[in-house]
Amino acid sequence: ASVTPAPPPCQRQAQAEHEAARQREIRKIKYGPGPKILRISGIQCENLPDADKGMGGGTSDPFVVVELTTDQGDREEVRTQTIMNAPRSVRFPDVLELPLPDKLMRGKCIGTLVVRVWDDDSVADGMEGVNANDLMGQNAYKLNCRLTPHKLEGHIDRATYAGMGGLYAFRVSFRYEAVPVAKLPESWA
């Protein structure tokens, strides 16, 4: 078996310097100023109640609405798809994205991320077009970049949501991160 010789020390040093410069540029794009979006992924619910109250045999038709507001009046909202007749634990395939106000990323205001889990009853009692969705639960999370401007990432792991309307509590998990709108070169991925 042939052995490939190691590159000479000067070549290894040049490669290390190139990699260090690449990492600095990635951090500058990812955590520096510039437009960003909030990406929410890995949304899952555990121990969902039977929101269809026996109609679905112990299931619900959940969807998640995520709302981002700031203390300066900004408001954006997105939602997942509905998962019909979902079992008690469900993982949403959706990756949600919201524009992030620059003033939030610079630490000039405080944001609130409100996550609501709904039961989709848009076709209720055989009457199409009737919207009688049931709020199953909600939580609010503060987003504050004052200590680390331009950096926003984390995860919520199995947060308990108090059941609404007589439903029992359940758990929700998701990941979030601020992602630059500017794309990194594909060769850096």
C-alpha atoms as a PDB file:
ATOM      1  CA  ALA A   1       0.000   0.000   0.000  1.00  0.00           C
ATOM      2  CA  SER A   2       1.318   3.413  -0.922  1.00  0.00           C
ATOM      3  CA  VAL A   3       1.383   6.208   1.596  1.00  0.00           C
ATOM      4  CA  THR A   4       0.683   9.773   0.516  1.00  0.00           C
ATOM      5  CA  PRO A   5       3.352  12.036   1.951  1.00  0.00           C
ATOM      6  CA  ALA A   6       2.231  14.861   4.254  1.00  0.00           C
ATOM      7  CA  PRO A   7       2.370  18.345   2.718  1.00  0.00           C
ATOM      8  CA  PRO A   8       5.433  20.385   3.635  1.00  0.00           C
ATOM      9  CA  PRO A   9       5.144  22.603   6.754  1.00  0.00           C
ATOM     10  CA  CYS A  10       4.873  25.823   4.706  1.00  0.00           C
ATOM     11  CA  GLN A  11       1.914  24.389   2.760  1.00  0.00           C
ATOM     12  CA  ARG A  12       0.198  23.277   5.993  1.00  0.00           C
ATOM     13  CA  GLN A  13       0.689  26.776   7.419  1.00  0.00           C
ATOM     14  CA  ALA A  14      -0.790  28.363   4.275  1.00  0.00           C
ATOM     15  CA  GLN A  15      -3.788  25.999   4.471  1.00  0.00           C
ATOM     16  CA  ALA A  16      -4.307  26.847   8.155  1.00  0.00           C
ATOM     17  CA  GLU A  17      -4.127  30.591   7.428  1.00  0.00           C
ATOM     18  CA  HIS A  18      -6.603  30.208   4.561  1.00  0.00           C
ATOM     19  CA  GLU A  19      -9.025  28.278   6.817  1.00  0.00           C
ATOM     20  CA  ALA A  20      -8.701  30.901   9.583  1.00  0.00           C
ATOM     21  CA  ALA A  21      -9.468  33.699   7.084  1.00  0.00           C
ATOM     22  CA  ARG A  22     -12.475  31.714   5.776  1.00  0.00           C
ATOM     23  CA  GLN A  23     -13.826  31.250   9.320  1.00  0.00           C
ATOM     24  CA  ARG A  24     -13.414  34.983  10.082  1.00  0.00           C
ATOM     25  CA  GLU A  25     -15.353  35.869   6.912  1.00  0.00           C
ATOM     26  CA  ILE A  26     -18.129  33.404   7.776  1.00  0.00           C
ATOM     27  CA  ARG A  27     -18.446  34.915  11.308  1.00  0.00           C
ATOM     28  CA  LYS A  28     -18.491  38.426   9.803  1.00  0.00           C
ATOM     29  CA  ILE A  29     -21.360  37.508   7.460  1.00  0.00           C
ATOM     30  CA  LYS A  30     -23.263  35.427  10.019  1.00  0.00           C
ATOM     31  CA  TYR A  31     -22.884  37.696  13.054  1.00  0.00           C
ATOM     32  CA  GLY A  32     -22.117  41.076  11.479  1.00  0.00           C
ATOM     33  CA  PRO A  33     -24.521  43.800  10.465  1.00  0.00           C
ATOM     34  CA  GLY A  34     -26.823  43.311   7.529  1.00  0.00           C
ATOM     35  CA  PRO A  35     -30.319  41.974   6.873  1.00  0.00           C
ATOM     36  CA  LYS A  36     -31.219  38.729   8.605  1.00  0.00           C
ATOM     37  CA  ILE A  37     -34.147  36.357   8.863  1.00  0.00           C
ATOM     38  CA  LEU A  38     -35.238  34.319  11.872  1.00  0.00           C
ATOM     39  CA  ARG A  39     -35.283  30.641  10.900  1.00  0.00           C
ATOM     40  CA  ILE A  40     -37.354  28.301  13.091  1.00  0.00           C
ATOM     41  CA  SER A  41     -36.989  24.574  12.587  1.00  0.00           C
ATOM     42  CA  GLY A  42     -37.330  21.233  14.339  1.00  0.00           C
ATOM     43  CA  ILE A  43     -40.808  22.104  15.622  1.00  0.00           C
ATOM     44  CA  GLN A  44     -42.341  19.232  17.518  1.00  0.00           C
ATOM     45  CA  CYS A  45     -45.180  18.760  19.979  1.00  0.00           C
ATOM     46  CA  GLU A  46     -45.413  15.981  22.548  1.00  0.00           C
ATOM     47  CA  ASN A  47     -48.414  14.725  24.478  1.00  0.00           C
ATOM     48  CA  LEU A  48     -50.943  16.681  22.396  1.00  0.00           C
ATOM     49  CA  PRO A  49     -54.477  16.554  23.761  1.00  0.00           C
ATOM     50  CA  ASP A  50     -57.429  15.155  21.817  1.00  0.00           C
ATOM     51  CA  ALA A  51     -58.608  18.548  20.588  1.00  0.00           C
ATOM     52  CA  ASP A  52     -61.179  16.923  18.310  1.00  0.00           C
ATOM     53  CA  LYS A  53     -62.890  15.663  21.473  1.00  0.00           C
ATOM     54  CA  GLY A  54     -63.441  12.115  20.351  1.00  0.00           C
ATOM     55  CA  MET A  55     -64.211  12.927  16.699  1.00  0.00           C
ATOM     56  CA  GLY A  56     -60.733  11.841  15.607  1.00  0.00           C
ATOM     57  CA  GLY A  57     -60.270   8.967  18.011  1.00  0.00           C
ATOM     58  CA  GLY A  58     -57.704  10.658  20.265  1.00  0.00           C
ATOM     59  CA  THR A  59     -56.127  12.886  17.640  1.00  0.00           C
ATOM     60  CA  SER A  60     -55.949  16.552  16.758  1.00  0.00           C
ATOM     61  CA  ASP A  61     -55.211  18.516  13.580  1.00  0.00           C
ATOM     62  CA  PRO A  62     -52.397  20.764  14.832  1.00  0.00           C
ATOM     63  CA  PHE A  63     -50.651  23.663  13.195  1.00  0.00           C
ATOM     64  CA  VAL A  64     -48.248  26.168  14.735  1.00  0.00           C
ATOM     65  CA  VAL A  65     -48.342  29.948  14.324  1.00  0.00           C
ATOM     66  CA  VAL A  66     -45.200  31.924  15.168  1.00  0.00           C
ATOM     67  CA  GLU A  67     -45.496  35.672  15.694  1.00  0.00           C
ATOM     68  CA  LEU A  68     -42.560  38.037  16.127  1.00  0.00           C
ATOM     69  CA  THR A  69     -43.244  41.483  17.599  1.00  0.00           C
ATOM     70  CA  THR A  70     -40.991  44.213  18.935  1.00  0.00           C
ATOM     71  CA  ASP A  71     -41.551  46.822  21.604  1.00  0.00           C
ATOM     72  CA  GLN A  72     -41.439  49.378  18.746  1.00  0.00           C
ATOM     73  CA  GLY A  73     -44.491  48.040  16.917  1.00  0.00           C
ATOM     74  CA  ASP A  74     -43.010  45.620  14.366  1.00  0.00           C
ATOM     75  CA  ARG A  75     -45.086  42.454  13.731  1.00  0.00           C
ATOM     76  CA  GLU A  76     -44.583  39.427  11.472  1.00  0.00           C
ATOM     77  CA  GLU A  77     -46.372  36.073  11.508  1.00  0.00           C
ATOM     78  CA  VAL A  78     -45.938  32.678   9.810  1.00  0.00           C
ATOM     79  CA  ARG A  79     -47.527  29.254  10.249  1.00  0.00           C
ATOM     80  CA  THR A  80     -46.816  25.615   9.608  1.00  0.00           C
ATOM     81  CA  GLN A  81     -48.903  23.294   7.551  1.00  0.00           C
ATOM     82  CA  THR A  82     -51.713  21.430   9.317  1.00  0.00           C
ATOM     83  CA  ILE A  83     -51.055  17.808  10.147  1.00  0.00           C
ATOM     84  CA  MET A  84     -54.425  16.111   9.951  1.00  0.00           C
ATOM     85  CA  ASN A  85     -55.338  13.394  12.478  1.00  0.00           C
ATOM     86  CA  ALA A  86     -51.973  13.744  14.175  1.00  0.00           C
ATOM     87  CA  PRO A  87     -50.979  11.319  16.906  1.00  0.00           C
ATOM     88  CA  ARG A  88     -50.154  12.634  20.362  1.00  0.00           C
ATOM     89  CA  SER A  89     -46.578  13.439  19.304  1.00  0.00           C
ATOM     90  CA  VAL A  90     -45.877  15.167  16.019  1.00  0.00           C
ATOM     91  CA  ARG A  91     -42.886  16.707  14.248  1.00  0.00           C
ATOM     92  CA  PHE A  92     -43.563  19.458  11.708  1.00  0.00           C
ATOM     93  CA  PRO A  93     -41.395  19.303   8.561  1.00  0.00           C
ATOM     94  CA  ASP A  94     -41.720  23.051   8.057  1.00  0.00           C
ATOM     95  CA  VAL A  95     -38.843  25.501   8.313  1.00  0.00           C
ATOM     96  CA  LEU A  96     -40.378  28.888   9.092  1.00  0.00           C
ATOM     97  CA  GLU A  97     -38.683  32.184   8.266  1.00  0.00           C
ATOM     98  CA  LEU A  98     -39.487  35.695   9.470  1.00  0.00           C
ATOM     99  CA  PRO A  99     -37.684  38.937   8.589  1.00  0.00           C
ATOM    100  CA  LEU A 100     -35.753  40.279  11.578  1.00  0.00           C
ATOM    101  CA  PRO A 101     -35.837  44.034  12.169  1.00  0.00           C
ATOM    102  CA  ASP A 102     -32.308  45.442  12.073  1.00  0.00           C
ATOM    103  CA  LYS A 103     -32.978  47.411  15.280  1.00  0.00           C
ATOM    104  CA  LEU A 104     -33.664  44.101  17.074  1.00  0.00           C
ATOM    105  CA  MET A 105     -30.409  42.605  15.806  1.00  0.00           C
ATOM    106  CA  ARG A 106     -28.489  45.728  16.892  1.00  0.00           C
ATOM    107  CA  GLY A 107     -29.969  45.472  20.402  1.00  0.00           C
ATOM    108  CA  LYS A 108     -32.008  48.682  20.045  1.00  0.00           C
ATOM    109  CA  CYS A 109     -35.329  47.032  20.919  1.00  0.00           C
ATOM    110  CA  ILE A 110     -36.672  43.847  22.497  1.00  0.00           C
ATOM    111  CA  GLY A 111     -38.555  41.232  20.533  1.00  0.00           C
ATOM    112  CA  THR A 112     -41.158  38.733  21.622  1.00  0.00           C
ATOM    113  CA  LEU A 113     -41.647  35.414  19.878  1.00  0.00           C
ATOM    114  CA  VAL A 114     -45.143  34.061  20.507  1.00  0.00           C
ATOM    115  CA  VAL A 115     -45.665  30.424  19.569  1.00  0.00           C
ATOM    116  CA  ARG A 116     -49.281  29.224  19.396  1.00  0.00           C
ATOM    117  CA  VAL A 117     -50.455  25.680  18.728  1.00  0.00           C
ATOM    118  CA  TRP A 118     -53.881  25.443  17.132  1.00  0.00           C
ATOM    119  CA  ASP A 119     -56.261  22.621  16.244  1.00  0.00           C
ATOM    120  CA  ASP A 120     -57.482  23.116  12.672  1.00  0.00           C
ATOM    121  CA  ASP A 121     -61.266  22.926  12.562  1.00  0.00           C
ATOM    122  CA  SER A 122     -61.752  24.895   9.341  1.00  0.00           C
ATOM    123  CA  VAL A 123     -64.308  22.323   8.220  1.00  0.00           C
ATOM    124  CA  ALA A 124     -66.444  22.054  11.326  1.00  0.00           C
ATOM    125  CA  ASP A 125     -69.754  20.291  11.621  1.00  0.00           C
ATOM    126  CA  GLY A 126     -69.902  19.705   7.875  1.00  0.00           C
ATOM    127  CA  MET A 127     -70.009  23.450   7.085  1.00  0.00           C
ATOM    128  CA  GLU A 128     -67.163  24.256   4.706  1.00  0.00           C
ATOM    129  CA  GLY A 129     -65.598  27.655   5.091  1.00  0.00           C
ATOM    130  CA  VAL A 130     -66.422  27.929   8.792  1.00  0.00           C
ATOM    131  CA  ASN A 131     -63.274  28.774  10.727  1.00  0.00           C
ATOM    132  CA  ALA A 132     -63.578  27.459  14.261  1.00  0.00           C
ATOM    133  CA  ASN A 133     -59.920  26.697  15.005  1.00  0.00           C
ATOM    134  CA  ASP A 134     -59.216  25.914  18.647  1.00  0.00           C
ATOM    135  CA  LEU A 135     -56.230  27.429  20.430  1.00  0.00           C
ATOM    136  CA  MET A 136     -54.559  24.497  22.200  1.00  0.00           C
ATOM    137  CA  GLY A 137     -51.842  26.537  23.949  1.00  0.00           C
ATOM    138  CA  GLN A 138     -49.300  29.339  23.622  1.00  0.00           C
ATOM    139  CA  ASN A 139     -46.039  30.612  25.097  1.00  0.00           C
ATOM    140  CA  ALA A 140     -44.033  33.812  24.664  1.00  0.00           C
ATOM    141  CA  TYR A 141     -40.237  34.072  24.552  1.00  0.00           C
ATOM    142  CA  LYS A 142     -38.194  37.285  24.845  1.00  0.00           C
ATOM    143  CA  LEU A 143     -35.548  37.923  22.192  1.00  0.00           C
ATOM    144  CA  ASN A 144     -32.894  40.375  23.317  1.00  0.00           C
ATOM    145  CA  CYS A 145     -29.669  41.092  21.419  1.00  0.00           C
ATOM    146  CA  ARG A 146     -28.463  43.870  23.746  1.00  0.00           C
ATOM    147  CA  LEU A 147     -25.665  41.754  25.219  1.00  0.00           C
ATOM    148  CA  THR A 148     -24.645  40.107  21.938  1.00  0.00           C
ATOM    149  CA  PRO A 149     -25.603  42.391  19.029  1.00  0.00           C
ATOM    150  CA  HIS A 150     -26.171  40.638  15.698  1.00  0.00           C
ATOM    151  CA  LYS A 151     -26.218  37.189  17.320  1.00  0.00           C
ATOM    152  CA  LEU A 152     -29.466  35.355  17.948  1.00  0.00           C
ATOM    153  CA  GLU A 153     -29.727  31.587  18.184  1.00  0.00           C
ATOM    154  CA  GLY A 154     -30.911  28.942  20.579  1.00  0.00           C
ATOM    155  CA  HIS A 155     -33.462  26.242  21.176  1.00  0.00           C
ATOM    156  CA  ILE A 156     -36.539  25.690  23.273  1.00  0.00           C
ATOM    157  CA  ASP A 157     -36.571  22.142  24.577  1.00  0.00           C
ATOM    158  CA  ARG A 158     -39.846  20.616  25.713  1.00  0.00           C
ATOM    159  CA  ALA A 159     -41.426  23.820  27.040  1.00  0.00           C
ATOM    160  CA  THR A 160     -44.708  23.136  28.808  1.00  0.00           C
ATOM    161  CA  TYR A 161     -47.769  24.780  27.283  1.00  0.00           C
ATOM    162  CA  ALA A 162     -50.792  25.096  29.540  1.00  0.00           C
ATOM    163  CA  GLY A 163     -53.792  23.667  27.740  1.00  0.00           C
ATOM    164  CA  MET A 164     -56.478  26.159  26.732  1.00  0.00           C
ATOM    165  CA  GLY A 165     -60.218  25.603  26.932  1.00  0.00           C
ATOM    166  CA  GLY A 166     -60.050  22.648  29.293  1.00  0.00           C
ATOM    167  CA  LEU A 167     -57.297  20.813  27.383  1.00  0.00           C
ATOM    168  CA  TYR A 168     -54.396  19.403  29.351  1.00  0.00           C
ATOM    169  CA  ALA A 169     -50.795  20.612  29.105  1.00  0.00           C
ATOM    170  CA  PHE A 170     -48.371  19.456  26.400  1.00  0.00           C
ATOM    171  CA  ARG A 171     -44.763  20.137  25.383  1.00  0.00           C
ATOM    172  CA  VAL A 172     -43.246  21.997  22.426  1.00  0.00           C
ATOM    173  CA  SER A 173     -39.631  22.051  21.182  1.00  0.00           C
ATOM    174  CA  PHE A 174     -37.984  24.047  18.371  1.00  0.00           C
ATOM    175  CA  ARG A 175     -34.714  25.641  17.267  1.00  0.00           C
ATOM    176  CA  TYR A 176     -34.223  29.240  16.142  1.00  0.00           C
ATOM    177  CA  GLU A 177     -31.370  31.222  14.647  1.00  0.00           C
ATOM    178  CA  ALA A 178     -30.743  34.501  12.866  1.00  0.00           C
ATOM    179  CA  VAL A 179     -29.531  33.755   9.354  1.00  0.00           C
ATOM    180  CA  PRO A 180     -27.969  36.357   7.054  1.00  0.00           C
ATOM    181  CA  VAL A 181     -29.897  37.142   3.900  1.00  0.00           C
ATOM    182  CA  ALA A 182     -26.539  37.342   2.107  1.00  0.00           C
ATOM    183  CA  LYS A 183     -25.574  33.858   0.973  1.00  0.00           C
ATOM    184  CA  LEU A 184     -22.237  32.328   1.850  1.00  0.00           C
ATOM    185  CA  PRO A 185     -20.270  31.138  -1.175  1.00  0.00           C
ATOM    186  CA  GLU A 186     -21.141  27.482  -1.915  1.00  0.00           C
ATOM    187  CA  SER A 187     -17.486  26.517  -1.639  1.00  0.00           C
ATOM    188  CA  TRP A 188     -17.628  27.542   2.050  1.00  0.00           C
ATOM    189  CA  ALA A 189     -20.527  25.334   3.012  1.00  0.00           C
END
